[in-house]
Amino acid sequence: MSMRPTLRAGVIGCGEIGRRGHIPGFQAAGVDVVAVCDTNLERAQSVAKELHVPKAYATYQELLADPAVDVVSVGLPNYLHAPVTIAALGAGKHVLCEKPFATSSEAATQMIETARRCGKTLSVNQHMRFEGTSRAIRDAVTDGRFGSIYLAEVRMIRSAGIPGYGSWFTNKDLAGAGALYDIGVHMLDLAMFLLGFPQVAAVRGHLSRALGEQKIGLGGWGIDRGIAGRYDVDDTAIANIALADGGLVRLIVTWAAFGPGEERVTLFGTHGGADRSPDRYGRETPLRFYQEHKGGIETVIPDLSHYQGGGTSSSIASFIKAIRGEGPLVVKPEEALMTTRILEMIQQSAARGHEIVAA
Ligand SMILES: NC(=O)c1ccc[n+]([C@@H]2O[C@H](COP(=O)([O-])OP(=O)(O)OC[C@H]3O[C@@H](n4cnc5c(N)ncnc54)[C@H](O)[C@@H]3O)[C@@H](O)[C@H]2O)c1
């Protein structure tokens, strides 16, 4: 019997995602978490103690210099994703970066080039792709069940969900954008994944921060916060993404809204459609497929028993398998670059007040 060498991980950032997602995710995937780091050393030490990690560093440079670390996760404020990922790849580590992958397509390109040059695996935690419903829809799209898809509408409406109000999340210099980068990137990545990353022709985006500025709609996520802190990011992002094949992706995300919370993914095709709506159909059977029946439209509740798993733990398990050569890299950095480009076009379009045509 051949013994697989144990992979050893270092977790960079001991905030919410580091503690709740990355450390448990690596441990569940059979990876030894040997070190953590956080500029808040007390936080790093307390998380290390709680989750049985032997070493806690105050800087990522110290963690990257540790030869015992083979793979790292980057769970830091958004502006640090690219520089820390590039440093980690340069130090010979495989990297799972948090979303958003990067705050510019230029930085995303550098991350990809560094990974290639260093021969290391690079991915991003777009865990919504691993949900059973996402995989079931993607399989149906690939099988041609819906025909040609002319509209994909994705929405994540949070009624009161502004995270870490007054923290890095609401500071444009540190976060890059608000709801657009926090939840917009999830829904955009999901739409593009379901459609197979089609080519984009043009983007019209709209951003608003009307509620956040009034301190309306504060949510529970985020450990560092202060009501008096800076708020200069969007709380609402809306975009129409026209595809080169004539299809349209429509994105609506909000951190705060005068309306009901909702998470929904709907595809309309020439021969069928799909609707994932836990709010409408319940968490047990959140998915519906639509198909032709005797000239009418029939609703089907798909069997999801073959589509178990989901969340950051599934995303990390899949990333580790790819490093070990036991499976494909599901979330490719080139796809993250495409998504970064679209997010950039949404921001440009919102700032200029007109559609941006793809270069
Ligand atoms: N994939 C997901 O669903 C998901 C969910 C939550 C957060 N995230 C992403 O994870 C990242 C972190 O989010 P969070 O909610 O954990 O934030 P957080 O504020 O809870 O944690 C960030 C941590 O980084 C530390 N930090 C800041 N600068 C540092 C530096 N230079 N070196 C080391 N540590 C430093 C802070 O002290 C803090 O503990 C964000 O990019 C966010 O978008 C992703």
mmCIF file of C-alpha atoms and ligand atoms in Angstrom:
data_model
loop_
_atom_site.group_PDB
_atom_site.id
_atom_site.type_symbol
_atom_site.label_atom_id
_atom_site.label_comp_id
_atom_site.label_asym_id
_atom_site.label_seq_id
_atom_site.Cartn_x
_atom_site.Cartn_y
_atom_site.Cartn_z
ATOM 1 C CA MET A 1 0.000 0.000 0.000
ATOM 2 C CA SER A 2 1.471 3.382 -0.984
ATOM 3 C CA MET A 3 1.528 6.080 1.650
ATOM 4 C CA ARG A 4 0.509 9.569 0.536
ATOM 5 C CA PRO A 5 2.760 12.257 1.990
ATOM 6 C CA THR A 6 0.773 14.405 4.435
ATOM 7 C CA LEU A 7 0.209 17.942 3.204
ATOM 8 C CA ARG A 8 0.779 20.675 5.756
ATOM 9 C CA ALA A 9 -1.170 23.922 5.675
ATOM 10 C CA GLY A 10 -0.703 27.438 6.949
ATOM 11 C CA VAL A 11 -3.793 29.592 7.354
ATOM 12 C CA ILE A 12 -3.224 33.305 6.739
ATOM 13 C CA GLY A 13 -5.860 35.343 8.541
ATOM 14 C CA CYS A 14 -7.651 34.157 11.685
ATOM 15 C CA GLY A 15 -10.840 36.158 11.211
ATOM 16 C CA GLU A 16 -14.250 34.687 10.460
ATOM 17 C CA ILE A 17 -13.377 32.648 7.362
ATOM 18 C CA GLY A 18 -9.973 31.501 8.632
ATOM 19 C CA ARG A 19 -11.404 30.193 11.863
ATOM 20 C CA ARG A 20 -14.810 28.950 10.702
ATOM 21 C CA GLY A 21 -13.907 27.845 7.168
ATOM 22 C CA HIS A 22 -10.234 27.305 6.343
ATOM 23 C CA ILE A 23 -8.823 25.562 9.410
ATOM 24 C CA PRO A 24 -11.748 23.120 9.794
ATOM 25 C CA GLY A 25 -11.822 22.637 5.998
ATOM 26 C CA PHE A 26 -8.157 21.656 5.767
ATOM 27 C CA GLN A 27 -8.446 19.417 8.813
ATOM 28 C CA ALA A 28 -11.500 17.653 7.367
ATOM 29 C CA ALA A 29 -9.550 17.112 4.108
ATOM 30 C CA GLY A 30 -6.809 15.255 5.997
ATOM 31 C CA VAL A 31 -4.340 18.143 5.866
ATOM 32 C CA ASP A 32 -2.295 19.030 8.963
ATOM 33 C CA VAL A 33 -2.746 22.687 9.813
ATOM 34 C CA VAL A 34 0.699 23.469 11.239
ATOM 35 C CA ALA A 35 0.573 27.260 11.480
ATOM 36 C CA VAL A 36 -1.727 30.257 11.441
ATOM 37 C CA CYS A 37 -1.017 33.968 11.316
ATOM 38 C CA ASP A 38 -2.803 37.216 11.998
ATOM 39 C CA THR A 39 -1.563 40.738 12.654
ATOM 40 C CA ASN A 40 -3.776 40.476 15.711
ATOM 41 C CA LEU A 41 -1.412 37.983 17.382
ATOM 42 C CA GLU A 42 -3.714 37.443 20.333
ATOM 43 C CA ARG A 43 -6.441 36.360 17.906
ATOM 44 C CA ALA A 44 -4.020 34.062 16.085
ATOM 45 C CA GLN A 45 -2.906 32.460 19.368
ATOM 46 C CA SER A 46 -6.434 31.992 20.631
ATOM 47 C CA VAL A 47 -7.618 30.424 17.341
ATOM 48 C CA ALA A 48 -4.509 28.196 17.244
ATOM 49 C CA LYS A 49 -5.251 26.981 20.756
ATOM 50 C CA GLU A 50 -8.947 26.416 20.078
ATOM 51 C CA LEU A 51 -8.346 24.439 16.853
ATOM 52 C CA HIS A 52 -5.152 22.619 17.903
ATOM 53 C CA VAL A 53 -2.695 24.362 15.583
ATOM 54 C CA PRO A 54 0.890 24.277 16.949
ATOM 55 C CA LYS A 55 2.255 27.613 15.653
ATOM 56 C CA ALA A 56 0.863 31.161 15.552
ATOM 57 C CA TYR A 57 2.687 33.990 13.776
ATOM 58 C CA ALA A 58 2.006 37.744 13.723
ATOM 59 C CA THR A 59 2.995 38.211 10.072
ATOM 60 C CA TYR A 60 2.405 36.287 6.870
ATOM 61 C CA GLN A 61 6.082 36.711 5.993
ATOM 62 C CA GLU A 62 7.026 34.536 9.001
ATOM 63 C CA LEU A 63 4.460 31.914 8.032
ATOM 64 C CA LEU A 64 5.690 31.868 4.422
ATOM 65 C CA ALA A 65 9.291 31.416 5.610
ATOM 66 C CA ASP A 66 8.236 28.260 7.506
ATOM 67 C CA PRO A 67 9.484 25.254 5.470
ATOM 68 C CA ALA A 68 6.942 23.011 7.190
ATOM 69 C CA VAL A 69 4.122 24.718 5.248
ATOM 70 C CA ASP A 70 3.230 23.265 1.792
ATOM 71 C CA VAL A 71 -0.100 24.983 1.158
ATOM 72 C CA VAL A 72 -1.700 28.185 2.399
ATOM 73 C CA SER A 73 -5.107 29.815 2.430
ATOM 74 C CA VAL A 74 -5.454 33.585 2.226
ATOM 75 C CA GLY A 75 -8.387 34.860 4.294
ATOM 76 C CA LEU A 76 -7.469 38.532 4.535
ATOM 77 C CA PRO A 77 -9.114 41.842 3.616
ATOM 78 C CA ASN A 78 -9.506 41.988 -0.173
ATOM 79 C CA TYR A 79 -6.663 44.429 -0.961
ATOM 80 C CA LEU A 80 -4.173 41.869 0.418
ATOM 81 C CA HIS A 81 -5.331 38.891 -1.688
ATOM 82 C CA ALA A 82 -3.043 39.559 -4.656
ATOM 83 C CA PRO A 83 0.187 40.623 -2.864
ATOM 84 C CA VAL A 84 0.003 37.842 -0.270
ATOM 85 C CA THR A 85 -0.915 35.204 -2.876
ATOM 86 C CA ILE A 86 2.008 36.271 -5.072
ATOM 87 C CA ALA A 87 4.392 36.190 -2.081
ATOM 88 C CA ALA A 88 3.103 32.741 -1.062
ATOM 89 C CA LEU A 89 3.503 31.282 -4.568
ATOM 90 C CA GLY A 90 6.996 32.795 -4.704
ATOM 91 C CA ALA A 91 7.774 31.061 -1.411
ATOM 92 C CA GLY A 92 6.845 27.739 -3.028
ATOM 93 C CA LYS A 93 3.378 27.240 -1.502
ATOM 94 C CA HIS A 94 0.154 26.156 -3.185
ATOM 95 C CA VAL A 95 -2.508 28.821 -2.586
ATOM 96 C CA LEU A 96 -6.244 28.839 -2.027
ATOM 97 C CA CYS A 97 -7.175 32.504 -2.073
ATOM 98 C CA GLU A 98 -10.440 33.892 -0.771
ATOM 99 C CA LYS A 99 -12.877 35.667 -3.024
ATOM 100 C CA PRO A 100 -12.731 38.161 -4.615
ATOM 101 C CA PHE A 101 -9.654 36.712 -6.315
ATOM 102 C CA ALA A 102 -8.137 40.175 -6.908
ATOM 103 C CA THR A 103 -9.241 43.787 -6.989
ATOM 104 C CA SER A 104 -7.957 44.327 -10.553
ATOM 105 C CA SER A 105 -7.483 42.164 -13.635
ATOM 106 C CA GLU A 106 -3.862 43.293 -13.763
ATOM 107 C CA ALA A 107 -3.250 41.831 -10.284
ATOM 108 C CA ALA A 108 -5.187 38.665 -11.216
ATOM 109 C CA THR A 109 -2.966 38.217 -14.281
ATOM 110 C CA GLN A 110 0.168 38.565 -12.143
ATOM 111 C CA MET A 111 -1.154 35.950 -9.723
ATOM 112 C CA ILE A 112 -1.697 33.489 -12.573
ATOM 113 C CA GLU A 113 1.713 34.182 -14.106
ATOM 114 C CA THR A 114 3.406 33.669 -10.729
ATOM 115 C CA ALA A 115 1.611 30.356 -10.200
ATOM 116 C CA ARG A 116 2.734 29.164 -13.637
ATOM 117 C CA ARG A 117 6.316 30.307 -13.114
ATOM 118 C CA CYS A 118 6.515 28.668 -9.672
ATOM 119 C CA GLY A 119 4.689 25.504 -10.756
ATOM 120 C CA LYS A 120 2.193 25.729 -7.882
ATOM 121 C CA THR A 121 -1.558 25.180 -7.721
ATOM 122 C CA LEU A 122 -3.647 28.339 -7.393
ATOM 123 C CA SER A 123 -7.386 28.486 -6.827
ATOM 124 C CA VAL A 124 -10.071 30.618 -5.210
ATOM 125 C CA ASN A 125 -12.764 29.640 -2.755
ATOM 126 C CA GLN A 126 -15.840 29.914 -4.983
ATOM 127 C CA HIS A 127 -17.617 27.344 -2.862
ATOM 128 C CA MET A 128 -21.089 27.906 -4.317
ATOM 129 C CA ARG A 129 -20.014 25.820 -7.321
ATOM 130 C CA PHE A 130 -19.791 22.804 -5.024
ATOM 131 C CA GLU A 131 -23.402 22.975 -3.808
ATOM 132 C CA GLY A 132 -25.431 19.961 -4.969
ATOM 133 C CA THR A 133 -27.904 22.228 -6.769
ATOM 134 C CA SER A 134 -25.095 23.994 -8.676
ATOM 135 C CA ARG A 135 -23.600 20.698 -9.840
ATOM 136 C CA ALA A 136 -27.018 19.309 -10.794
ATOM 137 C CA ILE A 137 -27.823 22.396 -12.893
ATOM 138 C CA ARG A 138 -24.355 22.374 -14.495
ATOM 139 C CA ASP A 139 -24.719 18.688 -15.429
ATOM 140 C CA ALA A 140 -28.140 19.365 -16.962
ATOM 141 C CA VAL A 141 -26.739 22.325 -18.944
ATOM 142 C CA THR A 142 -23.835 20.184 -20.179
ATOM 143 C CA ASP A 143 -26.276 17.421 -21.208
ATOM 144 C CA GLY A 144 -28.147 19.995 -23.299
ATOM 145 C CA ARG A 145 -31.342 19.529 -21.290
ATOM 146 C CA PHE A 146 -32.269 23.221 -21.434
ATOM 147 C CA GLY A 147 -31.139 23.806 -25.024
ATOM 148 C CA SER A 148 -29.519 27.155 -25.588
ATOM 149 C CA ILE A 149 -29.712 29.392 -22.509
ATOM 150 C CA TYR A 150 -30.709 32.958 -23.307
ATOM 151 C CA LEU A 151 -31.105 34.293 -19.754
ATOM 152 C CA ALA A 152 -29.421 33.495 -16.442
ATOM 153 C CA GLU A 153 -30.672 35.563 -13.552
ATOM 154 C CA VAL A 154 -28.785 35.364 -10.251
ATOM 155 C CA ARG A 155 -29.709 37.280 -7.154
ATOM 156 C CA MET A 156 -28.669 37.454 -3.538
ATOM 157 C CA ILE A 157 -30.779 39.993 -1.756
ATOM 158 C CA ARG A 158 -29.855 40.579 1.860
ATOM 159 C CA SER A 159 -32.310 42.767 3.622
ATOM 160 C CA ALA A 160 -29.993 43.600 6.548
ATOM 161 C CA GLY A 161 -26.591 42.093 5.852
ATOM 162 C CA ILE A 162 -23.910 44.792 5.798
ATOM 163 C CA PRO A 163 -20.876 42.962 7.225
ATOM 164 C CA GLY A 164 -18.281 44.441 9.586
ATOM 165 C CA TYR A 165 -19.829 47.881 9.421
ATOM 166 C CA GLY A 166 -17.047 50.459 9.898
ATOM 167 C CA SER A 167 -14.372 47.773 9.342
ATOM 168 C CA TRP A 168 -12.269 47.016 6.245
ATOM 169 C CA PHE A 169 -15.438 45.626 4.556
ATOM 170 C CA THR A 170 -16.920 49.132 4.201
ATOM 171 C CA ASN A 171 -13.650 50.942 3.383
ATOM 172 C CA LYS A 172 -13.106 51.153 -0.392
ATOM 173 C CA ASP A 173 -9.298 51.281 -0.109
ATOM 174 C CA LEU A 174 -9.236 47.982 1.800
ATOM 175 C CA ALA A 175 -12.237 46.160 0.281
ATOM 176 C CA GLY A 176 -12.200 47.511 -3.292
ATOM 177 C CA ALA A 177 -16.009 47.267 -3.425
ATOM 178 C CA GLY A 178 -18.871 46.314 -1.108
ATOM 179 C CA ALA A 179 -21.719 43.925 -1.932
ATOM 180 C CA LEU A 180 -20.308 43.561 -5.459
ATOM 181 C CA TYR A 181 -17.114 41.916 -4.174
ATOM 182 C CA ASP A 182 -18.600 40.257 -1.132
ATOM 183 C CA ILE A 183 -21.593 38.446 -2.607
ATOM 184 C CA GLY A 184 -21.716 39.665 -6.228
ATOM 185 C CA VAL A 185 -18.576 37.691 -7.007
ATOM 186 C CA HIS A 186 -20.215 34.497 -5.700
ATOM 187 C CA MET A 187 -23.327 34.899 -7.831
ATOM 188 C CA LEU A 188 -21.399 36.020 -10.926
ATOM 189 C CA ASP A 189 -18.968 33.110 -10.641
ATOM 190 C CA LEU A 190 -21.914 30.749 -10.224
ATOM 191 C CA ALA A 191 -23.734 32.096 -13.298
ATOM 192 C CA MET A 192 -20.572 31.889 -15.407
ATOM 193 C CA PHE A 193 -19.821 28.374 -14.110
ATOM 194 C CA LEU A 194 -23.348 27.162 -14.926
ATOM 195 C CA LEU A 195 -23.061 28.569 -18.452
ATOM 196 C CA GLY A 196 -19.517 27.217 -18.978
ATOM 197 C CA PHE A 197 -17.736 30.608 -18.870
ATOM 198 C CA PRO A 198 -19.062 32.036 -22.151
ATOM 199 C CA GLN A 199 -17.453 35.044 -23.782
ATOM 200 C CA VAL A 200 -18.766 38.448 -22.643
ATOM 201 C CA ALA A 201 -19.697 41.123 -25.191
ATOM 202 C CA ALA A 202 -20.732 44.121 -23.052
ATOM 203 C CA VAL A 203 -21.635 45.060 -19.484
ATOM 204 C CA ARG A 204 -23.959 47.656 -17.970
ATOM 205 C CA GLY A 205 -23.587 48.023 -14.205
ATOM 206 C CA HIS A 206 -25.259 50.069 -11.495
ATOM 207 C CA LEU A 207 -23.931 50.538 -7.945
ATOM 208 C CA SER A 208 -25.634 52.234 -5.011
ATOM 209 C CA ARG A 209 -24.822 52.842 -1.344
ATOM 210 C CA ALA A 210 -27.955 54.629 -0.264
ATOM 211 C CA LEU A 211 -28.763 52.422 2.734
ATOM 212 C CA GLY A 212 -25.240 51.822 4.014
ATOM 213 C CA GLU A 213 -24.562 55.526 4.140
ATOM 214 C CA GLN A 214 -27.630 55.936 6.354
ATOM 215 C CA LYS A 215 -26.388 53.086 8.597
ATOM 216 C CA ILE A 216 -29.493 51.058 7.693
ATOM 217 C CA GLY A 217 -29.229 47.284 7.238
ATOM 218 C CA LEU A 218 -26.325 46.269 9.438
ATOM 219 C CA GLY A 219 -25.764 42.504 9.528
ATOM 220 C CA GLY A 220 -24.026 40.073 11.841
ATOM 221 C CA TRP A 221 -20.898 39.051 9.854
ATOM 222 C CA GLY A 222 -17.475 40.509 10.705
ATOM 223 C CA ILE A 223 -15.428 40.621 13.880
ATOM 224 C CA ASP A 224 -13.875 44.083 13.580
ATOM 225 C CA ARG A 225 -16.510 46.802 13.426
ATOM 226 C CA GLY A 226 -17.370 50.304 14.560
ATOM 227 C CA ILE A 227 -20.433 52.249 13.675
ATOM 228 C CA ALA A 228 -18.416 55.469 13.304
ATOM 229 C CA GLY A 229 -16.048 53.910 10.728
ATOM 230 C CA ARG A 230 -15.811 54.739 7.055
ATOM 231 C CA TYR A 231 -18.547 53.671 4.626
ATOM 232 C CA ASP A 232 -17.751 54.335 0.987
ATOM 233 C CA VAL A 233 -18.579 51.085 -0.787
ATOM 234 C CA ASP A 234 -21.684 49.883 -2.644
ATOM 235 C CA ASP A 235 -24.468 48.085 -0.765
ATOM 236 C CA THR A 236 -26.259 47.219 -4.017
ATOM 237 C CA ALA A 237 -24.904 46.023 -7.344
ATOM 238 C CA ILE A 238 -27.017 45.368 -10.436
ATOM 239 C CA ALA A 239 -25.625 44.335 -13.812
ATOM 240 C CA ASN A 240 -26.690 43.167 -17.235
ATOM 241 C CA ILE A 241 -23.907 41.119 -18.796
ATOM 242 C CA ALA A 242 -24.480 40.607 -22.514
ATOM 243 C CA LEU A 243 -22.855 37.453 -23.863
ATOM 244 C CA ALA A 244 -21.244 37.063 -27.273
ATOM 245 C CA ASP A 245 -23.703 34.214 -28.077
ATOM 246 C CA GLY A 246 -26.664 36.582 -27.605
ATOM 247 C CA GLY A 247 -27.511 35.428 -24.067
ATOM 248 C CA LEU A 248 -27.779 37.624 -20.992
ATOM 249 C CA VAL A 249 -26.662 37.259 -17.380
ATOM 250 C CA ARG A 250 -28.558 39.487 -14.989
ATOM 251 C CA LEU A 251 -27.031 39.995 -11.541
ATOM 252 C CA ILE A 252 -28.732 41.599 -8.547
ATOM 253 C CA VAL A 253 -27.044 41.605 -5.125
ATOM 254 C CA THR A 254 -27.628 43.710 -2.068
ATOM 255 C CA TRP A 255 -26.255 43.911 1.444
ATOM 256 C CA ALA A 256 -29.251 45.961 2.471
ATOM 257 C CA ALA A 257 -32.625 46.582 0.848
ATOM 258 C CA PHE A 258 -36.162 47.604 1.702
ATOM 259 C CA GLY A 259 -37.503 44.245 0.648
ATOM 260 C CA PRO A 260 -37.438 40.537 1.437
ATOM 261 C CA GLY A 261 -34.145 38.631 1.507
ATOM 262 C CA GLU A 262 -33.798 36.162 -1.356
ATOM 263 C CA GLU A 263 -31.201 33.898 -2.934
ATOM 264 C CA ARG A 264 -32.138 32.642 -6.365
ATOM 265 C CA VAL A 265 -30.642 31.285 -9.576
ATOM 266 C CA THR A 266 -32.860 30.985 -12.656
ATOM 267 C CA LEU A 267 -31.903 29.783 -16.126
ATOM 268 C CA PHE A 268 -34.180 30.114 -19.149
ATOM 269 C CA GLY A 269 -33.298 28.031 -22.197
ATOM 270 C CA THR A 270 -34.830 27.208 -25.572
ATOM 271 C CA HIS A 271 -35.783 23.678 -24.386
ATOM 272 C CA GLY A 272 -36.057 23.981 -20.630
ATOM 273 C CA GLY A 273 -35.148 25.902 -17.556
ATOM 274 C CA ALA A 274 -33.982 25.670 -13.954
ATOM 275 C CA ASP A 275 -34.902 27.557 -10.835
ATOM 276 C CA ARG A 276 -33.016 27.239 -7.550
ATOM 277 C CA SER A 277 -34.914 29.025 -4.832
ATOM 278 C CA PRO A 278 -34.688 27.786 -1.245
ATOM 279 C CA ASP A 279 -36.931 30.708 -0.248
ATOM 280 C CA ARG A 280 -39.711 29.636 -2.632
ATOM 281 C CA TYR A 281 -39.428 25.818 -2.551
ATOM 282 C CA GLY A 282 -37.791 25.179 0.859
ATOM 283 C CA ARG A 283 -34.273 24.038 1.779
ATOM 284 C CA GLU A 284 -35.083 20.316 1.370
ATOM 285 C CA THR A 285 -36.031 20.531 -2.330
ATOM 286 C CA PRO A 286 -34.807 23.954 -3.463
ATOM 287 C CA LEU A 287 -34.486 23.102 -7.172
ATOM 288 C CA ARG A 288 -37.001 22.875 -10.012
ATOM 289 C CA PHE A 289 -36.424 22.003 -13.645
ATOM 290 C CA TYR A 290 -38.908 23.022 -16.347
ATOM 291 C CA GLN A 291 -39.461 21.089 -19.577
ATOM 292 C CA GLU A 292 -41.888 20.731 -22.427
ATOM 293 C CA HIS A 293 -44.794 18.307 -22.002
ATOM 294 C CA LYS A 294 -47.508 17.905 -24.651
ATOM 295 C CA GLY A 295 -47.012 21.471 -25.758
ATOM 296 C CA GLY A 296 -47.184 22.784 -22.207
ATOM 297 C CA ILE A 297 -44.567 23.384 -19.521
ATOM 298 C CA GLU A 298 -43.965 20.673 -16.940
ATOM 299 C CA THR A 299 -42.249 21.161 -13.585
ATOM 300 C CA VAL A 300 -39.830 18.500 -12.313
ATOM 301 C CA ILE A 301 -38.256 18.205 -8.879
ATOM 302 C CA PRO A 302 -34.783 16.789 -9.624
ATOM 303 C CA ASP A 303 -33.355 13.985 -7.497
ATOM 304 C CA LEU A 304 -30.336 15.468 -5.724
ATOM 305 C CA SER A 305 -29.319 12.309 -3.835
ATOM 306 C CA HIS A 306 -26.182 11.989 -6.019
ATOM 307 C CA TYR A 307 -25.208 15.583 -5.333
ATOM 308 C CA GLN A 308 -24.109 15.698 -1.712
ATOM 309 C CA GLY A 309 -21.695 18.128 -0.090
ATOM 310 C CA GLY A 310 -21.148 21.826 -0.593
ATOM 311 C CA GLY A 311 -19.642 24.801 1.162
ATOM 312 C CA THR A 312 -16.036 25.751 1.916
ATOM 313 C CA SER A 313 -15.206 22.245 3.189
ATOM 314 C CA SER A 314 -16.083 20.733 -0.233
ATOM 315 C CA SER A 315 -14.184 23.498 -1.996
ATOM 316 C CA ILE A 316 -11.055 22.866 0.115
ATOM 317 C CA ALA A 317 -11.342 19.074 -0.276
ATOM 318 C CA SER A 318 -11.491 19.483 -4.059
ATOM 319 C CA PHE A 319 -8.499 21.900 -4.078
ATOM 320 C CA ILE A 320 -6.442 19.424 -2.023
ATOM 321 C CA LYS A 321 -7.378 16.568 -4.385
ATOM 322 C CA ALA A 322 -6.162 18.680 -7.325
ATOM 323 C CA ILE A 323 -2.813 19.310 -5.592
ATOM 324 C CA ARG A 324 -2.476 15.569 -4.995
ATOM 325 C CA GLY A 325 -3.259 14.853 -8.641
ATOM 326 C CA GLU A 326 -6.401 12.972 -7.645
ATOM 327 C CA GLY A 327 -8.897 15.231 -9.413
ATOM 328 C CA PRO A 328 -9.311 18.279 -11.652
ATOM 329 C CA LEU A 329 -8.812 21.827 -10.438
ATOM 330 C CA VAL A 330 -12.476 22.835 -10.395
ATOM 331 C CA VAL A 331 -12.028 26.570 -9.837
ATOM 332 C CA LYS A 332 -9.387 27.605 -12.344
ATOM 333 C CA PRO A 333 -7.549 30.900 -11.835
ATOM 334 C CA GLU A 334 -8.164 31.807 -15.496
ATOM 335 C CA GLU A 335 -11.911 31.704 -14.734
ATOM 336 C CA ALA A 336 -11.330 33.945 -11.718
ATOM 337 C CA LEU A 337 -9.530 36.369 -14.048
ATOM 338 C CA MET A 338 -12.581 36.432 -16.354
ATOM 339 C CA THR A 339 -14.834 37.143 -13.389
ATOM 340 C CA THR A 340 -12.452 39.869 -12.170
ATOM 341 C CA ARG A 341 -12.647 41.501 -15.624
ATOM 342 C CA ILE A 342 -16.450 41.498 -15.549
ATOM 343 C CA LEU A 343 -16.475 42.998 -12.036
ATOM 344 C CA GLU A 344 -14.142 45.708 -13.316
ATOM 345 C CA MET A 345 -16.473 46.418 -16.250
ATOM 346 C CA ILE A 346 -19.454 46.661 -13.856
ATOM 347 C CA GLN A 347 -17.568 49.263 -11.801
ATOM 348 C CA GLN A 348 -16.463 51.204 -14.894
ATOM 349 C CA SER A 349 -19.981 51.153 -16.321
ATOM 350 C CA ALA A 350 -21.491 52.361 -13.031
ATOM 351 C CA ALA A 351 -18.937 55.185 -12.760
ATOM 352 C CA ARG A 352 -19.333 56.322 -16.381
ATOM 353 C CA GLY A 353 -23.076 55.793 -16.679
ATOM 354 C CA HIS A 354 -22.971 53.793 -19.878
ATOM 355 C CA GLU A 355 -22.377 50.296 -21.218
ATOM 356 C CA ILE A 356 -18.797 49.000 -21.449
ATOM 357 C CA VAL A 357 -18.020 46.938 -24.536
ATOM 358 C CA ALA A 358 -15.523 44.088 -24.075
ATOM 359 C CA ALA A 359 -12.067 44.703 -25.555
HETATM 360 N N1 LIG B 1 -15.843 32.276 0.414
HETATM 361 C C1 LIG B 1 -16.700 32.812 1.299
HETATM 362 O O1 LIG B 1 -17.884 32.504 1.327
HETATM 363 C C2 LIG B 1 -16.200 33.843 2.277
HETATM 364 C C3 LIG B 1 -16.871 34.056 3.468
HETATM 365 C C4 LIG B 1 -16.369 35.017 4.333
HETATM 366 C C5 LIG B 1 -15.262 35.767 4.012
HETATM 367 N N2 LIG B 1 -14.639 35.541 2.810
HETATM 368 C C6 LIG B 1 -13.478 36.339 2.401
HETATM 369 O O2 LIG B 1 -12.415 36.098 3.315
HETATM 370 C C7 LIG B 1 -11.679 37.278 3.503
HETATM 371 C C8 LIG B 1 -11.641 37.588 4.995
HETATM 372 O O3 LIG B 1 -12.957 37.794 5.463
HETATM 373 P P1 LIG B 1 -13.333 37.607 6.994
HETATM 374 O O4 LIG B 1 -14.811 37.697 7.081
HETATM 375 O O5 LIG B 1 -12.649 36.422 7.553
HETATM 376 O O6 LIG B 1 -12.687 38.968 7.582
HETATM 377 P P2 LIG B 1 -12.246 39.244 9.072
HETATM 378 O O7 LIG B 1 -12.165 40.728 9.221
HETATM 379 O O8 LIG B 1 -13.114 38.467 10.013
HETATM 380 O O9 LIG B 1 -10.775 38.604 9.156
HETATM 381 C C9 LIG B 1 -9.665 39.165 8.529
HETATM 382 C C10 LIG B 1 -8.464 38.886 9.430
HETATM 383 O O10 LIG B 1 -7.287 39.304 8.745
HETATM 384 C C11 LIG B 1 -6.395 39.871 9.708
HETATM 385 N N3 LIG B 1 -5.433 40.712 9.009
HETATM 386 C C12 LIG B 1 -5.604 41.936 8.457
HETATM 387 N N4 LIG B 1 -4.473 42.329 7.846
HETATM 388 C C13 LIG B 1 -3.556 41.320 7.989
HETATM 389 C C14 LIG B 1 -2.214 41.119 7.560
HETATM 390 N N5 LIG B 1 -1.563 42.047 6.859
HETATM 391 N N6 LIG B 1 -1.587 39.962 7.885
HETATM 392 C C15 LIG B 1 -2.233 39.019 8.622
HETATM 393 N N7 LIG B 1 -3.509 39.153 9.078
HETATM 394 C C16 LIG B 1 -4.160 40.288 8.752
HETATM 395 C C17 LIG B 1 -7.324 40.635 10.654
HETATM 396 O O11 LIG B 1 -6.711 40.891 11.907
HETATM 397 C C18 LIG B 1 -8.509 39.657 10.759
HETATM 398 O O12 LIG B 1 -8.363 38.771 11.836
HETATM 399 C C19 LIG B 1 -12.368 38.364 2.668
HETATM 400 O O13 LIG B 1 -11.707 38.529 1.462
HETATM 401 C C20 LIG B 1 -13.757 37.816 2.428
HETATM 402 O O14 LIG B 1 -14.284 38.243 1.178
HETATM 403 C C21 LIG B 1 -15.084 34.591 1.967
#
